[in-house]
Structure formats: C-alpha cells, structure tokens
Amino acid sequence: MQLTLEFGGGLELLCESVKVHNVNVDLPKGAEKLTMRDLLSWVRTNLIKERPEMFMKGESVRPGVLVLVNDCDWELSGQLDTTLEEKDVVVFISTLHGG
Amino acid sequence: MACSSSTCNSSGCYKGYNEEERKPTTRAAVNGRNSHQNLCVKCKSNEPICCGIDRDDAKFCRDCFKTNIYGKFKQAVTYNAMITPSDKVLVAFSGGPSSRVVLQFVHEMQYRAQRNYDASKDKSLPVFGVGVAFVDESSIHSFSSQEIEKAIEDIRSIVSNLAPPSKELYVVPIENIFSSDGFDGKERLKKLLDAVSDDTGKEDLLIHLQLLLLQKVASENGYTRVVLGSCTSRIACHVISATVKGQGYSLSADIQYVDSRWEIPVVLPLRDCSAQELNTLCGLDGLKILELLNGPRSGINGLVSSFVKVLQEENPSRECTIVRTAGKLTPFHFNRIPEIHDSNVPLATRRRQKRHSLKPNGSLSSESFCPICNSPLDKSNLSSSLSSLGSHQNSDILAAACCSSCQFQILPKEPSLLEQFVSLLPQPLITKANHGDQGDFSLLREQIQDFLLSDGEDEN
Amino acid sequence: MEADTKPKKYGPRLCCICNQRRAALKRPKTLEQICKECFYEVFEEEIHQVIMENQLFKPGERIAIGASGGKDSTVLAYVLSELNRRHNYGLDLFLLSVDEGITGYRDDSLETVKRNELQYGLPLKIVSYKDLYGWTMDEIVKMIGLKNNCTFCGVFRRQALDRGAALLKVDKVATGHNADDIAETVLLNILRGDIARLSRCTSITTGEDGPIPRCKPFKYTYEKEIVMYAYFKKLDYFSTECIYSPNAYRGFAREFIKDLERIRPRAILDIIKSGENFRISTSTKMPEQGTCERCGYISSQKWCKACVLLEGLNRGLPKLGIGRSRGLNSDVKKDIKQGGGTESIESKQCGSLDF
C-alpha cells in the first residue's frame, strides 16, 4: 500500500532528517486492512533510526506527538484503530520541541 | 529533631532552603564519611542498618532508627495536641504498613500512659482510650470470601495481640454507610458507584465514603478522634493529584496534622514519615502487613503515584519537598483541634496547644463545603456555578453546591442520571451537606438563595 | 478499496459548530470536533477574549513579541498581528529575538524569525550575547564545558530580552508561553518547594513593578492547538533542540503533563486553576529589588546575576556565582539553583521556559 508519511516538529531528526517519506507498506499477514497500529510498528522498524522512545510509548505514539491522517486529527478516526487506505497521507508532529 | 533520611527537609528537620538543592557530590561525600566510620550517626556505637532502597540512607542503627520515627510521631501528637488523656481515639486500620505503624505507635503511647497511671498516686488523669476500625470493602472488590475472611482473622489477631489495655475492633462493611437509610446497602453502593463514569471519580468517591463511614463509627461509639496513617508519600501524592484536579484552593485543608472540619476531628500523626521508613520499620519489628487489601490506583491517581515514585527514586527527598511546599500554603481555621476547655486536661497541654496550633483565620462559619468531598469551596467558583443553576430541583441544588472537581469527575452530566445519583447518596452525606439538618436540602437551599440574592443585588 | 471503510473516516464526522464541513480536530479544551475554518475562528477569538478580559494591552502601546522562531512565538506573532488588525488594538508590534551565539541552532532559528519579519510585516530587533556581554554561548561552552551552561544562558537571556525591549522602547513584552508550559511550571515549583515562584507563575502579566512587564496571551491555549494551528496554516517555524542541552525536554514533568492530557485533557487547565487558587499568604517575603551597581539592571543583590557570571567568565573563574561556591555576593548562591536534582526534572528546552 502506497502511503506518504511526514515527520515534523523535530521528529524528522529521528529518521535522518528526512521529512517526507513515500513508502510502500505491506498488509500484515492474514489481515485485510492496514491500521495505524500496524503502521506505527512498521515505522518504528523501518524508518526510525535513533531514540525510538522519542516517537513511541507502548504500541502508540508517545503522548505529545500529534497524528493526522489526511489532515484530520487521528483522535477523530479511532487513533490506533484508524484504517488506512491507498495514497493516504499520515503526518506525525512532535509538540515537545521548544517554542 | 533529627530525621532518618539524610536529605529530608520535613518540618521536623528543616535545615534551610539550600540543603535540598545540594549537589549530589556533596551528599555522596557526607555519606562516604559515614560509611567509612560505619557507625550510627546518632549513638555512634552501633552499626547502621540498611533501610530500604537507598543504601546511602543507612546511617542510623536499628534502635536509633526506631526511636527517630517514633519521635516524629510523638512530636506530631504533642505539638498539635492530637490526643489528650480524656480522649478516645479510633485508629483507621487498612492492614497496610502506614496504618500498621500508626496502630503500633498509638498503642505504645497508650501503654506508656497506662504504666504512668498505674505508678502514679494521682488518679485524676485518665488514660486515653483506643479503638480500631477496619473498613471491609469486599462487597465492591473481587476478593474471594476466603481471602477476606483470612484478612479479617489476621486483623483480629493483630489487634488482640496488642498488650492491654484492650482495644475494641470494629470491622465495618463499606455498605454500612447506608445502614441508616434502611436499604440493602450492597446493592445501593454498587448502583451509586456505577453511576460514576470516570474511574478516578469512582475511586475518589469511595475514599470520601470511607472517611464518612469512619466518622459514623467514631460518632456512634463515642470516639473523639479519628487517627489516619497517612504518611509523607501518601500526602505528596495527594498534593499533586489535588493540583491536577483543580483543587488548589482546598488543598491546604487536607494535608495538615489536624482536620476538624468533620464532626470528629481527624489527625495525621505520621505526616512526617515516609512510606519507605514505615516499610522498613514493619520489617524490623516484624509487624504483619496485609498486602491484598491495597489494590493499585487507577486513572489520574495511578498516573500521579507513578510520577511521584519516579521522582522519589531520582531524588530521595522529593516527597518531603512536595509536602513542605504544600505546607507553606495557608491552612484553614479548622486545621486545629478545637480549643480545649476541659478542666481534666492539664494546663500545660492547653498552653502548648495555644502556642503551637494555628491562629484562627477568618470567621468560623463563613466556609462552605462541597457536599460530596467536603472540601472548602472557593467563593468565586461557588457563585459562578450557582448562577448557572438550571432548576431548583434537589439534585441541581446539590450539584451546584459541589466543587468543580466533583462536578466533573463524580456527578453524572445527564439530568435524569444526576437525579438518580443524588437519590442514591447515603444519608450521612446528605446530613453533612445540610449541616446536621434532617432531610430535604432545606439548609442548602437557603444558603443558595442567599447567594442568588446577593448576585442579583450586585447587578442592580 | 472497500467503500464501507470510507464513511468511517470522512462521513458522519461533521464539524459540530458549522455542521457543514468535515471535522479536522478534537479540541482538548472542549472535546468538540471541529473543522479547520471554525478552529481558526475559535482559536483566535479565545485569545482575543483573554487579551480583552485581562486588559493585556492598551491602545497605542508598543509591544515586543519574544520571538525564538519556534512554534509558540511564531503562532503568537501571526495571531497578534492578525488580531491587532481585525480588532483595531492600535498596537505597534515588534519581533524581539535573542541571539545566544549557538552555531547550528540559533543561527538557523533566527533565519526563521527573519522570514517571519517579512511574512508578517513586523520590524525585528535581534540582541546578541556577543554584543551585550562580549561572549557567545559557543565561546562560553568552550570555556566552561557542558555543565552549568544552561545557567549562563538562562540568566543572560532573561536580561537580554529586557535590554532589547528597552532598545525598542516597548511598553511590554509578549511571550509564547502556552497552557502546557504554565501547568508544567506550577508542578515544577511544587516539586522544588519554591513558594514565591509558585505564587507568581500563573499570573498572566508579570514584572509590572520592573522595567518592562511581560504577558502571556497563550496562558489558556493548549500546545496541541498551537501546533495544529501552525500546521494547518502552514506557518513557518523552526523545531530543533538546542545542541548544548539535547533532550532537555525529556523531563518527567512534561511527560507527566502529556500523560495526563491523554486521559483527561482538562487536567492542564485544572493545574493552572489550582495554581491561581492556592492559598498563599501575601506576606511571603519577596526579595527587595534594587539595581545592580555595575550595570543598573534590577537586582536584589549588589551585582545582578548576569554581572556576577560575567565577572567569573572574564576573570577565568567560571564557577563564580554557580551553585554553592563563594562569590562576590556571598549569598548569590541562594538565587542560582543548580544541581543534580533540579536539572533532571527540568523539562522543555530551557530557552523557551526562561523567556
């Protein structure tokens, strides 16, 4: 599945300072849909190069990291249970960096 | 007075502001010298014990460690005139280390008083009485009946094994809070708690009910004090969680040695002892603790406990500092034992009370309290919630008189659910909300009318 | 692609204000689901209300916005210039930045501020440590190493901002502290036992007795909303941690606030409310304010902190004024709290909290 992932607010530093990643994520074995839960564990394995604890806590993002799916707060679409579709854009922004 | 933790700054051993921010290197150096000498810092003759997690704190020997903790208890009791010879005190016993230690200390104090009484010719001064109350929450927790029977059996043996004078034990099921309503308490309690959707709110409501039940037991059996085992660690958690729940105004009421906003004053003689010290003491003295009864806390309270735990591990004086900060907030007029007029009480005690207790602060009757959690209400918040009063139904009036924290986390939002919730509240709580008036919120109504009137006048 | 998964995401989630457009976020303050357009409106309107209710500004005043190039100050600059126009505040707005002289960090963030200057049409003033004190942070770190450097930076920045404000002849400085920052400060002051700061830290305006008062128009604004606003509006902001205190924002208190927010978003405002309502007797003594004999800056001591630290640097004794060492003001150690315990509970990048 083709997805566009964006990292902002300092999170890009965890993946070699690249902000936008066009990726192809396979569905988990036997699954019919790709959820945010699956995507997060994929990101952690494949994109995060350092300090994964800055990005994740447990199976979700670390509190203070905002997630938008197609420009919509993931709190509206079910957070970890949000289903992803072809060409979706997922944005991760840290709120934890200085202002 | 000394303190067993090298960095503790509780009121008992406050050494000045800078001590707390000492660099770790300094601290290590000091302790390094101690462990080099390897002797108790107090008696300088015995080997220090290792008390708990932080090896650096090993600086007292076994006896001096015990004397020190008992000393903190004793000082809290005498400085605040918590217990006088004519008192009858009810110790709230949960089975945990803090309440186990407070029971032991109250017992030791009574035992010494009894010995003095027996040895003295002057029989005019009585020895204070001690009772023990255990609130049985098995009806709301999923303990097996064997577990709970075993626990109660253990409690009976703990209390009966204390040397004379003998102590009455009250094992009170939590649902007894409804006993004066004449309903099936278990069913009603369950309904009441189910009506609260927020986990933290549920937990806090239960704590309020416990306190209320202790008051009921104390009052029905002629006790004049309720003794709680709240230790520094517990109070530190309360400071943070009250702050997080927006209860900054009422916070200072809850963390003092004495709290007489209840019919029977509540006292906290272990306010200056940390959980770690009390655990160590239980270990040293072989005081039996019942583990099963203290479930983990959830929601906000759970987050706060783990936050404070992390902070405490990072700096062993953190809990002390938190309680010390809150201790600098202005207490309320009821944070003292009401003036003693009893001529049985020695003059010295009365004088001491005058000297150490707080000066009355503002007029006594001016305070309003949240009907659910009994916290004093900030006037400006009360009038703003009253001005949005929807109807003059009993449930709406009660809701409007609650603190914002109870409104948010305990009261149901939906009007019919709220009405049902209010109808389920136990009589003692309603009575308290109405300041002893029986029944139908008439007093609360009156108070609120006053507020509404004065609000109206302001507008004109 | 199954058609039935679509509605779950896009269908019924309409904005609960306009009931027309697709909701784009859940407001932490109210838990409302609202669309971008309505979000912009309520976000800006709430800040306007805070400004009006607290009378933060008077017509004709000159106001400096403390600008670091980060999200909070960028959104503040944008929203203030917008509101100033819309509601005819009649303010002269300026951007004021401090250049600490940290290569690879501040030079980059200052580029952002310079772009903001053009984007929002606000005159920018940059005051640098090098000009004010003769030292850049790079040079200071070279001399003293990575320990205590945040003390120097914090003390210098506080004063630099005041000096910049004086140069701009402004009446007030507005900073980008948001609700999360203030809630965190309340907790930190409890953890440190600092009752004097605890009583002050929730005031929306501070320093009214000093040379230049400061105010926080974002006092009740959630960090989440600021970041969402900046993202949706595609505002140009800079987000990298300071190279000299990396991971400074990994503090327990910040983490705790974010954990709280997740299970009860209103906790942040409740902490602020607690901070406002604490019963602190007004008789708690405040240090007497005088002026520094050397530079004339407000100081409760003979010399201000910046001058003590500077003297140490210039004499090659950088420990002067740090921690418990004896310095010019024998009790200066009281003012500068530094040490293992405090540092690890420190949280957000120090630059933003100290502003």
Tab-separated table of C-alpha atoms in Angstrom, chain C:
chain	number	residue	atom	x	y	z
C	1	MET	CA	-10.664	-0.465	-1.571
C	2	GLU	CA	-13.899	-1.153	0.241
C	3	ALA	CA	-16.419	1.591	0.110
C	4	ASP	CA	-17.670	0.866	3.596
C	5	THR	CA	-14.471	1.955	5.309
C	6	LYS	CA	-14.680	5.415	3.799
C	7	PRO	CA	-17.647	6.754	5.746
C	8	LYS	CA	-15.960	5.765	8.971
C	9	LYS	CA	-13.275	8.257	8.253
C	10	TYR	CA	-14.923	11.020	6.327
C	11	GLY	CA	-18.677	10.580	6.501
C	12	PRO	CA	-20.510	11.471	9.690
C	13	ARG	CA	-17.695	13.441	11.295
C	14	LEU	CA	-19.037	16.897	10.620
C	15	CYS	CA	-17.882	19.993	12.433
C	16	CYS	CA	-20.083	20.465	15.473
C	17	ILE	CA	-20.010	24.233	15.086
C	18	CYS	CA	-20.870	24.828	11.428
C	19	ASN	CA	-22.326	21.387	10.803
C	20	GLN	CA	-21.154	21.614	7.196
C	21	ARG	CA	-17.504	20.882	6.817
C	22	ARG	CA	-15.518	17.808	7.749
C	23	ALA	CA	-14.154	17.932	11.302
C	24	ALA	CA	-10.376	18.157	11.361
C	25	LEU	CA	-9.507	18.012	15.022
C	26	LYS	CA	-10.783	17.325	18.509
C	27	ARG	CA	-10.329	20.303	20.799
C	28	PRO	CA	-8.620	19.274	24.047
C	29	LYS	CA	-10.342	22.086	25.938
C	30	THR	CA	-13.909	21.223	24.981
C	31	LEU	CA	-13.615	17.818	23.278
C	32	GLU	CA	-15.570	19.334	20.357
C	33	GLN	CA	-14.912	18.029	16.865
C	34	ILE	CA	-14.458	20.978	14.581
C	35	CYS	CA	-13.356	21.852	11.076
C	36	LYS	CA	-10.291	23.906	10.209
C	37	GLU	CA	-12.172	27.095	9.479
C	38	CYS	CA	-14.162	27.011	12.721
C	39	PHE	CA	-10.988	26.083	14.561
C	40	TYR	CA	-9.186	29.178	13.289
C	41	GLU	CA	-12.110	31.269	14.386
C	42	VAL	CA	-12.492	29.909	17.936
C	43	PHE	CA	-8.730	29.735	18.446
C	44	GLU	CA	-8.232	33.393	17.539
C	45	GLU	CA	-11.424	34.534	19.262
C	46	GLU	CA	-10.429	32.885	22.546
C	47	ILE	CA	-7.086	34.617	22.511
C	48	HIS	CA	-8.836	37.896	21.778
C	49	GLN	CA	-11.102	37.284	24.776
C	50	VAL	CA	-8.142	36.551	27.029
C	51	ILE	CA	-6.474	39.764	25.865
C	52	MET	CA	-9.624	41.806	26.489
C	53	GLU	CA	-10.617	40.252	29.817
C	54	ASN	CA	-7.155	40.649	31.244
C	55	GLN	CA	-6.534	44.010	29.623
C	56	LEU	CA	-3.174	42.837	28.365
C	57	PHE	CA	-2.671	45.792	26.033
C	58	LYS	CA	-3.730	49.412	25.823
C	59	PRO	CA	-4.272	51.322	22.573
C	60	GLY	CA	-1.113	52.957	21.310
C	61	GLU	CA	1.265	50.683	23.183
C	62	ARG	CA	4.460	49.381	21.668
C	63	ILE	CA	4.645	45.612	22.169
C	64	ALA	CA	7.623	43.330	21.576
C	65	ILE	CA	6.910	39.684	20.822
C	66	GLY	CA	9.660	37.482	22.190
C	67	ALA	CA	10.457	35.514	19.051
C	68	SER	CA	12.573	32.391	19.081
C	69	GLY	CA	11.470	31.072	15.721
C	70	GLY	CA	9.761	28.137	17.446
C	71	LYS	CA	6.116	27.200	17.170
C	72	ASP	CA	4.709	29.194	20.087
C	73	SER	CA	6.282	32.534	19.272
C	74	THR	CA	5.665	32.133	15.540
C	75	VAL	CA	1.956	31.493	16.112
C	76	LEU	CA	1.879	34.336	18.642
C	77	ALA	CA	3.383	36.776	16.151
C	78	TYR	CA	0.947	35.682	13.461
C	79	VAL	CA	-2.167	35.763	15.673
C	80	LEU	CA	-1.287	39.040	17.406
C	81	SER	CA	-0.711	40.891	14.161
C	82	GLU	CA	-3.949	39.416	12.833
C	83	LEU	CA	-5.952	40.422	15.938
C	84	ASN	CA	-4.332	43.835	16.057
C	85	ARG	CA	-5.610	44.474	12.548
C	86	ARG	CA	-9.003	42.885	12.998
C	87	HIS	CA	-9.929	44.417	16.338
C	88	ASN	CA	-8.052	47.717	16.000
C	89	TYR	CA	-5.936	47.225	19.113
C	90	GLY	CA	-3.841	50.129	17.891
C	91	LEU	CA	-0.596	48.385	18.859
C	92	ASP	CA	2.859	48.825	17.378
C	93	LEU	CA	4.167	45.260	17.232
C	94	PHE	CA	7.817	44.246	17.050
C	95	LEU	CA	9.681	40.976	16.947
C	96	LEU	CA	12.454	40.697	19.506
C	97	SER	CA	14.950	37.867	19.312
C	98	VAL	CA	17.946	36.950	21.339
C	99	ASP	CA	20.996	35.589	19.571
C	100	GLU	CA	22.825	33.416	22.065
C	101	GLY	CA	25.520	32.651	19.516
C	102	ILE	CA	24.943	28.924	19.132
C	103	THR	CA	26.080	27.788	15.703
C	104	GLY	CA	23.788	25.264	14.062
C	105	TYR	CA	20.918	26.124	16.361
C	106	ARG	CA	20.188	29.760	16.927
C	107	ASP	CA	21.579	30.921	13.619
C	108	ASP	CA	19.091	28.620	11.872
C	109	SER	CA	16.148	29.628	14.054
C	110	LEU	CA	16.975	33.298	13.515
C	111	GLU	CA	16.643	32.730	9.784
C	112	THR	CA	13.071	31.659	10.528
C	113	VAL	CA	12.444	34.813	12.534
C	114	LYS	CA	13.863	36.920	9.702
C	115	ARG	CA	11.402	35.289	7.310
C	116	ASN	CA	8.610	35.984	9.832
C	117	GLU	CA	9.653	39.640	9.790
C	118	LEU	CA	8.838	39.807	6.080
C	119	GLN	CA	5.826	37.483	6.197
C	120	TYR	CA	4.018	39.377	8.935
C	121	GLY	CA	5.497	42.807	8.262
C	122	LEU	CA	6.772	43.198	11.814
C	123	PRO	CA	10.072	45.026	12.476
C	124	LEU	CA	12.657	42.705	14.012
C	125	LYS	CA	15.293	43.500	16.608
C	126	ILE	CA	17.980	40.977	17.425
C	127	VAL	CA	20.103	41.413	20.533
C	128	SER	CA	23.109	39.176	20.804
C	129	TYR	CA	25.052	37.852	23.778
C	130	LYS	CA	28.189	38.817	21.892
C	131	ASP	CA	27.152	42.490	21.755
C	132	LEU	CA	25.719	42.630	25.277
C	133	TYR	CA	28.241	40.533	27.146
C	134	GLY	CA	31.163	40.064	24.788
C	135	TRP	CA	30.692	36.290	24.819
C	136	THR	CA	28.745	33.911	22.585
C	137	MET	CA	27.347	30.711	24.070
C	138	ASP	CA	29.741	28.817	21.811
C	139	GLU	CA	32.642	30.620	23.494
C	140	ILE	CA	31.176	30.138	26.964
C	141	VAL	CA	30.727	26.408	26.421
C	142	LYS	CA	34.263	26.188	25.094
C	143	MET	CA	35.440	27.645	28.389
C	144	ILE	CA	33.142	26.015	30.939
C	145	GLY	CA	32.070	22.827	29.206
C	146	LEU	CA	28.566	21.422	29.115
C	147	LYS	CA	27.911	21.650	32.819
C	148	ASN	CA	26.043	24.699	34.086
C	149	ASN	CA	25.947	26.236	30.632
C	150	CYS	CA	22.161	26.454	30.857
C	151	THR	CA	22.516	28.648	33.946
C	152	PHE	CA	24.556	31.182	31.988
C	153	CYS	CA	22.223	31.031	29.053
C	154	GLY	CA	19.100	31.434	31.194
C	155	VAL	CA	20.414	34.381	33.207
C	156	PHE	CA	21.776	36.127	30.139
C	157	ARG	CA	18.642	35.592	28.070
C	158	ARG	CA	16.297	36.999	30.700
C	159	GLN	CA	18.324	40.178	30.818
C	160	ALA	CA	18.948	40.316	27.078
C	161	LEU	CA	15.232	40.305	26.424
C	162	ASP	CA	14.759	43.234	28.793
C	163	ARG	CA	17.594	45.139	27.181
C	164	GLY	CA	16.254	44.504	23.710
C	165	ALA	CA	12.847	45.691	24.881
C	166	ALA	CA	14.425	48.853	26.258
C	167	LEU	CA	16.198	49.492	22.946
C	168	LEU	CA	12.884	49.106	21.117
C	169	LYS	CA	11.289	51.403	23.715
C	170	VAL	CA	8.371	48.995	24.065
C	171	ASP	CA	5.814	49.105	26.877
C	172	LYS	CA	5.502	45.369	27.249
C	173	VAL	CA	6.900	42.054	26.047
C	174	ALA	CA	4.501	39.283	25.000
C	175	THR	CA	5.836	35.740	25.213
C	176	GLY	CA	4.572	32.489	23.749
C	177	HIS	CA	4.137	30.502	26.972
C	178	ASN	CA	1.197	28.198	26.479
C	179	ALA	CA	-1.104	26.400	28.938
C	180	ASP	CA	1.071	23.283	28.956
C	181	ASP	CA	4.145	25.377	29.841
C	182	ILE	CA	2.353	27.086	32.711
C	183	ALA	CA	0.901	23.860	34.086
C	184	GLU	CA	4.379	22.394	33.961
C	185	THR	CA	5.858	25.384	35.771
C	186	VAL	CA	3.246	25.045	38.525
C	187	LEU	CA	4.264	21.422	39.041
C	188	LEU	CA	7.988	22.178	38.917
C	189	ASN	CA	7.616	24.886	41.547
C	190	ILE	CA	5.780	22.438	43.819
C	191	LEU	CA	8.489	19.835	43.263
C	192	ARG	CA	11.192	22.368	44.097
C	193	GLY	CA	9.466	23.906	47.079
C	194	ASP	CA	9.567	27.345	45.535
C	195	ILE	CA	6.523	29.003	47.060
C	196	ALA	CA	7.422	32.509	45.862
C	197	ARG	CA	7.580	31.423	42.241
C	198	LEU	CA	4.521	29.220	42.734
C	199	SER	CA	2.519	32.256	43.683
C	200	ARG	CA	3.699	34.225	40.656
C	201	CYS	CA	3.895	31.670	37.881
C	202	THR	CA	0.226	31.651	36.927
C	203	SER	CA	-0.061	35.429	36.598
C	204	ILE	CA	-0.840	36.366	33.036
C	205	THR	CA	1.164	39.573	33.424
C	206	THR	CA	4.383	39.674	35.434
C	207	GLY	CA	7.055	42.189	36.238
C	208	GLU	CA	4.690	45.132	36.468
C	209	ASP	CA	6.929	46.595	39.142
C	210	GLY	CA	10.003	46.031	36.972
C	211	PRO	CA	11.238	47.946	33.941
C	212	ILE	CA	9.202	46.115	31.323
C	213	PRO	CA	6.170	43.944	32.142
C	214	ARG	CA	5.673	40.641	30.353
C	215	CYS	CA	2.449	38.964	29.409
C	216	LYS	CA	1.351	35.564	28.165
C	217	PRO	CA	-1.601	35.743	25.766
C	218	PHE	CA	-1.430	31.932	25.313
C	219	LYS	CA	-1.890	31.244	29.033
C	220	TYR	CA	-5.053	29.216	28.391
C	221	THR	CA	-4.095	27.904	24.945
C	222	TYR	CA	-3.249	24.222	24.594
C	223	GLU	CA	0.035	23.326	22.986
C	224	LYS	CA	-1.798	20.831	20.815
C	225	GLU	CA	-3.911	23.604	19.326
C	226	ILE	CA	-0.920	25.844	18.728
C	227	VAL	CA	0.836	23.095	16.808
C	228	MET	CA	-2.336	22.211	14.889
C	229	TYR	CA	-2.861	25.879	14.041
C	230	ALA	CA	0.709	26.256	12.814
C	231	TYR	CA	0.400	23.069	10.787
C	232	PHE	CA	-2.942	23.866	9.159
C	233	LYS	CA	-1.900	27.448	8.427
C	234	LYS	CA	1.457	26.205	7.144
C	235	LEU	CA	3.243	28.695	9.364
C	236	ASP	CA	6.983	28.709	9.035
C	237	TYR	CA	8.543	27.628	12.326
C	238	PHE	CA	11.729	26.035	13.475
C	239	SER	CA	11.943	22.973	15.662
C	240	THR	CA	15.277	21.624	16.709
C	241	GLU	CA	16.608	21.084	20.145
C	242	CYS	CA	19.420	23.203	21.477
C	243	ILE	CA	22.700	21.442	20.758
C	244	TYR	CA	24.007	22.265	24.222
C	245	SER	CA	21.137	20.768	26.126
C	246	PRO	CA	19.889	17.952	23.943
C	247	ASN	CA	16.997	16.004	25.366
C	248	ALA	CA	16.339	18.730	27.892
C	249	TYR	CA	12.686	18.391	27.077
C	250	ARG	CA	12.639	14.781	28.109
C	251	GLY	CA	11.683	15.842	31.580
C	252	PHE	CA	9.436	13.900	33.899
C	253	ALA	CA	7.078	16.798	34.433
C	254	ARG	CA	6.473	17.389	30.723
C	255	GLU	CA	5.923	13.716	30.167
C	256	PHE	CA	3.521	13.616	33.110
C	257	ILE	CA	1.510	16.537	31.695
C	258	LYS	CA	1.213	14.809	28.339
C	259	ASP	CA	0.178	11.552	30.019
C	260	LEU	CA	-2.465	13.445	31.965
C	261	GLU	CA	-3.684	15.193	28.852
C	262	ARG	CA	-4.209	11.851	27.186
C	263	ILE	CA	-6.613	10.572	29.835
C	264	ARG	CA	-8.066	13.921	30.932
C	265	PRO	CA	-7.323	16.917	28.683
C	266	ARG	CA	-8.842	19.376	31.126
C	267	ALA	CA	-6.149	18.487	33.671
C	268	ILE	CA	-3.891	21.118	32.106
C	269	LEU	CA	-6.371	23.920	32.782
C	270	ASP	CA	-7.149	22.428	36.200
C	271	ILE	CA	-3.480	22.662	37.174
C	272	ILE	CA	-3.445	26.316	36.141
C	273	LYS	CA	-6.637	26.866	38.111
C	274	SER	CA	-5.036	25.251	41.154
C	275	GLY	CA	-2.023	27.484	40.694
C	276	GLU	CA	-4.271	30.548	40.634
C	277	ASN	CA	-6.244	29.455	43.710
C	278	PHE	CA	-3.502	28.273	46.048
C	279	ARG	CA	-3.872	29.995	49.378
C	280	ILE	CA	-0.532	31.738	49.583
C	281	SER	CA	-0.294	34.435	52.177
C	282	THR	CA	0.700	37.699	50.595
C	283	SER	CA	3.138	38.310	53.399
C	284	THR	CA	5.520	35.731	51.899
C	285	LYS	CA	8.503	37.967	51.599
C	286	MET	CA	9.788	38.866	48.204
C	287	PRO	CA	13.419	39.790	47.732
C	288	GLU	CA	13.872	43.518	47.819
C	289	GLN	CA	14.549	44.908	44.376
C	290	GLY	CA	17.391	47.294	43.893
C	291	THR	CA	19.639	47.936	40.948
C	292	CYS	CA	22.924	46.354	40.027
C	293	GLU	CA	25.813	48.641	40.952
C	294	ARG	CA	27.611	47.684	37.815
C	295	CYS	CA	25.087	47.638	35.003
C	296	GLY	CA	22.000	49.244	36.525
C	297	TYR	CA	19.782	46.232	35.847
C	298	ILE	CA	17.237	45.304	38.564
C	299	SER	CA	18.863	43.118	41.162
C	300	SER	CA	18.218	42.095	44.737
C	301	GLN	CA	21.969	41.914	45.285
C	302	LYS	CA	24.856	44.318	44.932
C	303	TRP	CA	25.537	42.962	41.478
C	304	CYS	CA	22.967	41.327	39.228
C	305	LYS	CA	23.365	37.668	38.383
C	306	ALA	CA	24.500	38.358	34.851
C	307	CYS	CA	27.298	40.616	36.099
C	308	VAL	CA	28.449	38.031	38.643
C	309	LEU	CA	28.549	35.323	35.991
C	310	LEU	CA	30.239	37.660	33.528
C	311	GLU	CA	32.868	38.662	36.064
C	312	GLY	CA	33.624	34.970	36.523
C	313	LEU	CA	33.999	34.414	32.805
C	314	ASN	CA	36.193	37.456	32.330
C	315	ARG	CA	38.440	36.547	35.254
C	316	GLY	CA	38.680	32.984	34.097
C	317	LEU	CA	36.782	31.747	37.148
C	318	PRO	CA	33.583	30.493	35.554
C	319	LYS	CA	32.440	28.801	38.764
C	320	LEU	CA	31.793	32.209	40.268
C	321	GLY	CA	28.136	32.570	41.023
C	322	ILE	CA	27.358	28.954	40.293
C	323	GLY	CA	25.936	26.728	42.973
C	324	ARG	CA	27.476	26.918	46.407
C	325	SER	CA	30.804	28.468	45.585
C	326	ARG	CA	31.593	31.743	47.293
C	327	GLY	CA	31.436	34.711	45.014
C	328	LEU	CA	31.137	38.445	45.084
C	329	ASN	CA	27.727	38.296	46.655
C	330	SER	CA	28.217	35.750	49.340
C	331	ASP	CA	24.590	34.793	49.185
C	332	VAL	CA	24.290	34.765	45.448
C	333	LYS	CA	24.142	31.012	45.698
C	334	LYS	CA	20.637	31.324	47.017
C	335	ASP	CA	19.462	32.728	43.743
C	336	ILE	CA	21.057	30.347	41.403
C	337	LYS	CA	19.720	26.936	41.920
C	338	GLN	CA	21.747	24.401	40.145
C	339	GLY	CA	22.476	20.829	40.829
C	340	GLY	CA	21.738	17.247	40.054
C	341	GLY	CA	18.243	17.138	41.440
C	342	THR	CA	16.858	20.161	39.700
C	343	GLU	CA	18.438	19.594	36.390
C	344	SER	CA	16.875	16.249	35.739
C	345	ILE	CA	13.364	17.438	36.479
C	346	GLU	CA	13.898	20.381	34.174
C	347	SER	CA	11.985	19.756	31.062
C	348	LYS	CA	11.258	21.711	27.977
C	349	GLN	CA	14.139	23.283	26.185
C	350	CYS	CA	15.345	25.793	28.677
C	351	GLY	CA	15.260	28.556	26.108
C	352	SER	CA	11.533	28.655	25.931
C	353	LEU	CA	10.714	28.371	29.617
C	354	ASP	CA	13.098	31.073	30.672
C	355	PHE	CA	11.833	33.662	28.284
